[in-house]
Amino acid sequence: MGPLKGSNWGEEARGVEGPSLSHRPFLKLGTPWVAAAPRMSTPSIHCLKPSPLHLPSGIPGSPGRQRRHTLPANEFRCLTPEDAAGVFEIEREAFISVSGNCPLNLDEVRHFLTLCPELSLGWFVEGRLVAFIIGSLWDEERLTQESLTLHRPGGRTAHLHALAVHHSFRQQGKGSVLLWRYLQHAGGQPAVRRAVLMCEDALVPFYQRFGFHPAGPCAVVVGSLTFTEMHCSLRGHAALRRNSDR
């Protein structure tokens, strides 16, 4: 990965910019089945404290342990740059089959997992990555074209760039479980006040189930494609996380 732009906080880029592309991929959080911090910690493995999930009505829970395994049957943890290849493999298969493009290329996956691993979350089944979310911090009220590649450590908004589920584990509600878990995780970081994403109009009802509400048309446009920007306050999710940690 080449040198990153924006290491100096100047007028051109107030955040840390990822690799630039002549043709940006599109499609944030694809279809429902693809679904898709105050101080930033160092790039290390961020394991989450095991806790029961409190899911909204109608969202299936995680599958229970059927038998004893050497590796945990189900593990949720923040991702690292070492996970980037596995993340991109799932993302590429999920999004290319639907849209022909990926929200993030491999260098951008590594970029975000290096700068802000605590804003990612992976679901591992017996040690195998089966679903993930990658996010970064944003410090403006609305998303812009810059938000696709920037991480702004002073921001209070978690921008969800991509959510994808391995093809062998789709149609099982895993995207819903992972998104709910991610919102609890992000809400547990005191500096993060809300989550934001962009999606196609048909997916608006899906994300409303998790507390997102439409903020209007997104400023990010790709060719003839337009998106709806969705916002979600994390205050309620933070309370759920605190209660589950007791």
Short mmCIF file of C-alpha atoms in Angstrom, two decimals:
data_model
loop_
_atom_site.label_atom_id
_atom_site.label_comp_id
_atom_site.label_asym_id
_atom_site.label_seq_id
_atom_site.Cartn_x
_atom_site.Cartn_y
_atom_site.Cartn_z
CA MET A 1 0.00 0.00 0.00
CA GLY A 2 1.48 3.35 -1.01
CA PRO A 3 1.87 6.40 1.20
CA LEU A 4 -1.39 7.79 2.53
CA LYS A 5 -2.51 11.32 1.87
CA GLY A 6 -3.72 13.62 4.59
CA SER A 7 -1.09 12.80 7.21
CA ASN A 8 -0.79 16.55 7.78
CA TRP A 9 -4.04 18.19 8.81
CA GLY A 10 -4.32 20.86 6.16
CA GLU A 11 -7.03 22.55 4.19
CA GLU A 12 -7.04 19.96 1.42
CA ALA A 13 -7.83 17.00 3.69
CA ARG A 14 -8.82 17.23 7.32
CA GLY A 15 -8.89 13.47 7.60
CA VAL A 16 -6.76 10.53 6.62
CA GLU A 17 -7.40 9.70 2.99
CA GLY A 18 -7.38 6.27 1.47
CA PRO A 19 -6.18 5.27 -2.00
CA SER A 20 -7.82 7.39 -4.68
CA LEU A 21 -9.67 5.76 -7.57
CA SER A 22 -10.51 7.09 -10.98
CA HIS A 23 -13.80 5.18 -10.81
CA ARG A 24 -15.30 4.82 -7.38
CA PRO A 25 -17.20 1.65 -6.57
CA PHE A 26 -20.75 2.10 -5.43
CA LEU A 27 -23.46 0.40 -3.46
CA LYS A 28 -23.32 0.86 0.26
CA LEU A 29 -24.70 -2.15 2.08
CA GLY A 30 -26.15 -3.78 -1.06
CA THR A 31 -29.27 -5.90 -0.61
CA PRO A 32 -30.85 -7.07 2.67
CA TRP A 33 -29.25 -10.47 2.35
CA VAL A 34 -25.85 -8.90 1.69
CA ALA A 35 -26.49 -6.88 4.72
CA ALA A 36 -25.39 -4.81 2.84
CA ALA A 37 -14.26 6.83 19.75
CA PRO A 38 -13.05 9.22 21.89
CA ARG A 39 -9.49 8.06 21.76
CA MET A 40 -8.73 5.84 18.82
CA SER A 41 -6.95 2.72 19.95
CA THR A 42 -3.84 1.27 18.38
CA PRO A 43 -4.20 -1.26 15.55
CA SER A 44 -4.52 -4.42 17.60
CA ILE A 45 -7.12 -7.13 17.96
CA HIS A 46 -10.13 -5.72 19.79
CA CYS A 47 -11.98 -8.65 21.28
CA LEU A 48 -15.48 -7.93 22.48
CA LYS A 49 -16.67 -9.07 25.85
CA PRO A 50 -19.08 -11.99 25.37
CA SER A 51 -22.58 -10.74 26.05
CA PRO A 52 -26.13 -11.74 25.16
CA LEU A 53 -27.68 -10.02 22.19
CA HIS A 54 -30.84 -7.99 22.70
CA LEU A 55 -32.40 -8.05 19.26
CA PRO A 56 -35.51 -6.28 18.03
CA SER A 57 -38.63 -8.30 17.44
CA GLY A 58 -38.48 -10.29 14.21
CA ILE A 59 -34.67 -10.50 13.96
CA PRO A 60 -33.39 -14.05 14.47
CA GLY A 61 -30.77 -14.68 17.11
CA SER A 62 -27.34 -16.23 16.71
CA PRO A 63 -27.26 -20.01 16.25
CA GLY A 64 -26.44 -21.83 19.47
CA ARG A 65 -23.49 -24.09 20.06
CA GLN A 66 -24.32 -27.58 18.84
CA ARG A 67 -21.22 -29.36 20.06
CA ARG A 68 -17.85 -28.64 21.60
CA HIS A 69 -15.18 -27.18 19.34
CA THR A 70 -11.56 -26.22 19.72
CA LEU A 71 -12.41 -22.83 18.19
CA PRO A 72 -15.38 -20.76 19.40
CA ALA A 73 -18.57 -21.68 17.57
CA ASN A 74 -19.39 -17.98 17.23
CA GLU A 75 -17.00 -15.10 17.86
CA PHE A 76 -17.47 -11.38 17.24
CA ARG A 77 -14.35 -9.27 17.17
CA CYS A 78 -12.90 -6.19 15.55
CA LEU A 79 -10.89 -6.86 12.42
CA THR A 80 -7.19 -6.28 11.75
CA PRO A 81 -5.18 -5.70 8.55
CA GLU A 82 -4.43 -9.43 8.58
CA ASP A 83 -8.14 -10.04 7.97
CA ALA A 84 -8.22 -7.78 4.89
CA ALA A 85 -7.84 -10.51 2.27
CA GLY A 86 -10.70 -12.56 3.75
CA VAL A 87 -12.86 -9.46 4.01
CA PHE A 88 -12.26 -8.50 0.40
CA GLU A 89 -12.95 -12.02 -0.85
CA ILE A 90 -16.41 -11.97 0.75
CA GLU A 91 -17.07 -8.39 -0.35
CA ARG A 92 -16.05 -9.02 -3.94
CA GLU A 93 -18.26 -12.07 -4.30
CA ALA A 94 -21.23 -10.38 -2.61
CA PHE A 95 -21.18 -7.07 -4.45
CA ILE A 96 -19.75 -7.99 -7.86
CA SER A 97 -22.56 -10.51 -8.34
CA VAL A 98 -25.13 -7.79 -7.67
CA SER A 99 -23.66 -4.54 -8.98
CA GLY A 100 -20.36 -5.24 -10.69
CA ASN A 101 -18.52 -3.02 -8.18
CA CYS A 102 -17.26 -3.15 -4.60
CA PRO A 103 -17.68 -0.38 -2.00
CA LEU A 104 -14.01 -0.78 -1.02
CA ASN A 105 -11.03 -2.18 -2.88
CA LEU A 106 -8.39 -4.28 -1.10
CA ASP A 107 -6.08 -1.35 -0.35
CA GLU A 108 -8.98 0.62 1.11
CA VAL A 109 -9.98 -2.33 3.29
CA ARG A 110 -6.42 -2.48 4.66
CA HIS A 111 -6.42 1.31 5.03
CA PHE A 112 -9.47 1.39 7.31
CA LEU A 113 -8.49 -1.74 9.24
CA THR A 114 -5.12 -0.12 9.98
CA LEU A 115 -6.42 3.29 11.00
CA CYS A 116 -9.64 2.40 12.82
CA PRO A 117 -10.01 -1.34 13.49
CA GLU A 118 -12.30 -0.55 16.44
CA LEU A 119 -14.92 0.64 13.94
CA SER A 120 -15.04 -2.74 12.23
CA LEU A 121 -16.67 -5.97 13.33
CA GLY A 122 -16.34 -9.51 12.04
CA TRP A 123 -18.42 -12.60 12.75
CA PHE A 124 -16.32 -15.77 12.89
CA VAL A 125 -17.80 -19.25 12.95
CA GLU A 126 -15.29 -21.84 14.14
CA GLY A 127 -12.49 -19.46 13.19
CA ARG A 128 -13.85 -18.66 9.73
CA LEU A 129 -14.91 -15.13 8.81
CA VAL A 130 -18.52 -15.29 7.59
CA ALA A 131 -19.71 -11.66 7.80
CA PHE A 132 -18.25 -8.22 8.43
CA ILE A 133 -18.87 -4.49 8.74
CA ILE A 134 -16.21 -1.85 8.06
CA GLY A 135 -16.65 1.69 9.32
CA SER A 136 -14.70 4.88 9.93
CA LEU A 137 -15.29 8.21 11.68
CA TRP A 138 -16.83 11.20 9.95
CA ASP A 139 -17.08 14.76 11.28
CA GLU A 140 -19.71 16.45 9.11
CA GLU A 141 -23.49 16.43 9.32
CA ARG A 142 -23.91 14.77 5.90
CA LEU A 143 -21.85 12.40 3.78
CA THR A 144 -19.81 13.74 0.87
CA GLN A 145 -17.68 12.17 -1.82
CA GLU A 146 -14.69 12.54 0.53
CA SER A 147 -16.37 10.37 3.14
CA LEU A 148 -15.86 7.31 0.93
CA THR A 149 -12.11 7.28 1.58
CA LEU A 150 -11.50 9.41 4.69
CA HIS A 151 -11.23 8.56 8.37
CA ARG A 152 -11.49 11.63 10.58
CA PRO A 153 -10.42 10.75 14.14
CA GLY A 154 -12.15 13.79 15.65
CA GLY A 155 -15.52 12.80 14.25
CA ARG A 156 -18.48 11.60 16.30
CA THR A 157 -20.24 9.73 13.49
CA ALA A 158 -19.57 6.10 12.57
CA HIS A 159 -19.82 5.86 8.79
CA LEU A 160 -20.65 2.29 7.73
CA HIS A 161 -18.86 1.66 4.44
CA ALA A 162 -19.73 -1.97 3.77
CA LEU A 163 -21.55 -4.95 5.23
CA ALA A 164 -21.36 -8.34 3.55
CA VAL A 165 -22.15 -11.97 4.37
CA HIS A 166 -20.39 -15.01 2.90
CA HIS A 167 -22.58 -16.70 0.29
CA SER A 168 -22.73 -19.95 2.29
CA PHE A 169 -24.26 -18.13 5.27
CA ARG A 170 -26.88 -15.94 3.62
CA GLN A 171 -30.64 -16.23 4.15
CA GLN A 172 -29.94 -16.99 7.83
CA GLY A 173 -30.40 -13.53 9.32
CA LYS A 174 -26.70 -13.06 9.95
CA GLY A 175 -26.58 -9.61 8.36
CA SER A 176 -29.33 -8.44 10.74
CA VAL A 177 -27.63 -9.92 13.81
CA LEU A 178 -24.26 -8.46 12.87
CA LEU A 179 -25.66 -4.99 12.21
CA TRP A 180 -27.47 -4.93 15.56
CA ARG A 181 -24.33 -6.11 17.33
CA TYR A 182 -22.24 -3.48 15.55
CA LEU A 183 -24.56 -0.68 16.62
CA GLN A 184 -24.25 -1.82 20.23
CA HIS A 185 -20.46 -1.97 19.86
CA ALA A 186 -20.18 1.47 18.27
CA GLY A 187 -22.60 2.92 20.81
CA GLY A 188 -20.30 1.74 23.57
CA GLN A 189 -17.58 4.14 22.39
CA PRO A 190 -18.23 7.45 24.22
CA ALA A 191 -17.14 9.70 21.35
CA VAL A 192 -19.40 8.02 18.79
CA ARG A 193 -22.87 9.59 18.90
CA ARG A 194 -24.52 8.27 15.74
CA ALA A 195 -24.17 5.97 12.74
CA VAL A 196 -24.70 6.90 9.10
CA LEU A 197 -24.85 4.98 5.83
CA MET A 198 -26.13 5.36 2.29
CA CYS A 199 -28.38 2.83 0.59
CA GLU A 200 -30.75 2.39 -2.32
CA ASP A 201 -34.33 3.50 -1.74
CA ALA A 202 -35.62 -0.07 -1.65
CA LEU A 203 -33.53 -0.79 1.46
CA VAL A 204 -34.81 2.12 3.54
CA PRO A 205 -37.45 -0.01 5.37
CA PHE A 206 -34.82 -2.64 6.19
CA TYR A 207 -32.56 -0.15 7.96
CA GLN A 208 -35.46 1.53 9.70
CA ARG A 209 -35.86 -1.69 11.67
CA PHE A 210 -32.57 -0.86 13.39
CA GLY A 211 -33.38 2.73 14.27
CA PHE A 212 -32.09 4.42 11.11
CA HIS A 213 -34.19 7.19 9.62
CA PRO A 214 -33.93 8.83 6.19
CA ALA A 215 -32.03 12.13 6.14
CA GLY A 216 -32.82 12.81 2.49
CA PRO A 217 -30.99 12.20 -0.79
CA CYS A 218 -27.28 11.48 -0.35
CA ALA A 219 -24.82 13.91 -1.94
CA VAL A 220 -22.80 10.94 -3.19
CA VAL A 221 -23.91 10.02 -6.70
CA VAL A 222 -22.31 7.35 -8.88
CA GLY A 223 -23.21 7.67 -12.53
CA SER A 224 -27.00 7.48 -12.73
CA LEU A 225 -27.27 5.86 -9.30
CA THR A 226 -28.62 7.84 -6.36
CA PHE A 227 -28.86 6.90 -2.70
CA THR A 228 -30.75 7.75 0.45
CA GLU A 229 -28.70 8.82 3.44
CA MET A 230 -29.70 7.10 6.68
CA HIS A 231 -28.91 8.32 10.22
CA CYS A 232 -29.18 6.45 13.52
CA SER A 233 -28.67 7.79 17.05
CA LEU A 234 -26.55 5.39 19.09
CA ARG A 235 -27.75 6.49 22.51
CA GLY A 236 -30.29 3.70 22.82
CA HIS A 237 -27.83 1.13 21.51
CA ALA A 238 -25.23 2.31 24.03
CA ALA A 239 -27.71 1.70 26.85
CA LEU A 240 -28.36 -1.81 25.57
CA ARG A 241 -24.61 -2.48 25.48
CA ARG A 242 -24.15 -1.24 29.06
CA ASN A 243 -27.00 -3.41 30.29
CA SER A 244 -25.68 -6.50 28.47
CA ASP A 245 -22.23 -6.01 30.06
CA ARG A 246 -23.62 -6.24 33.58
#
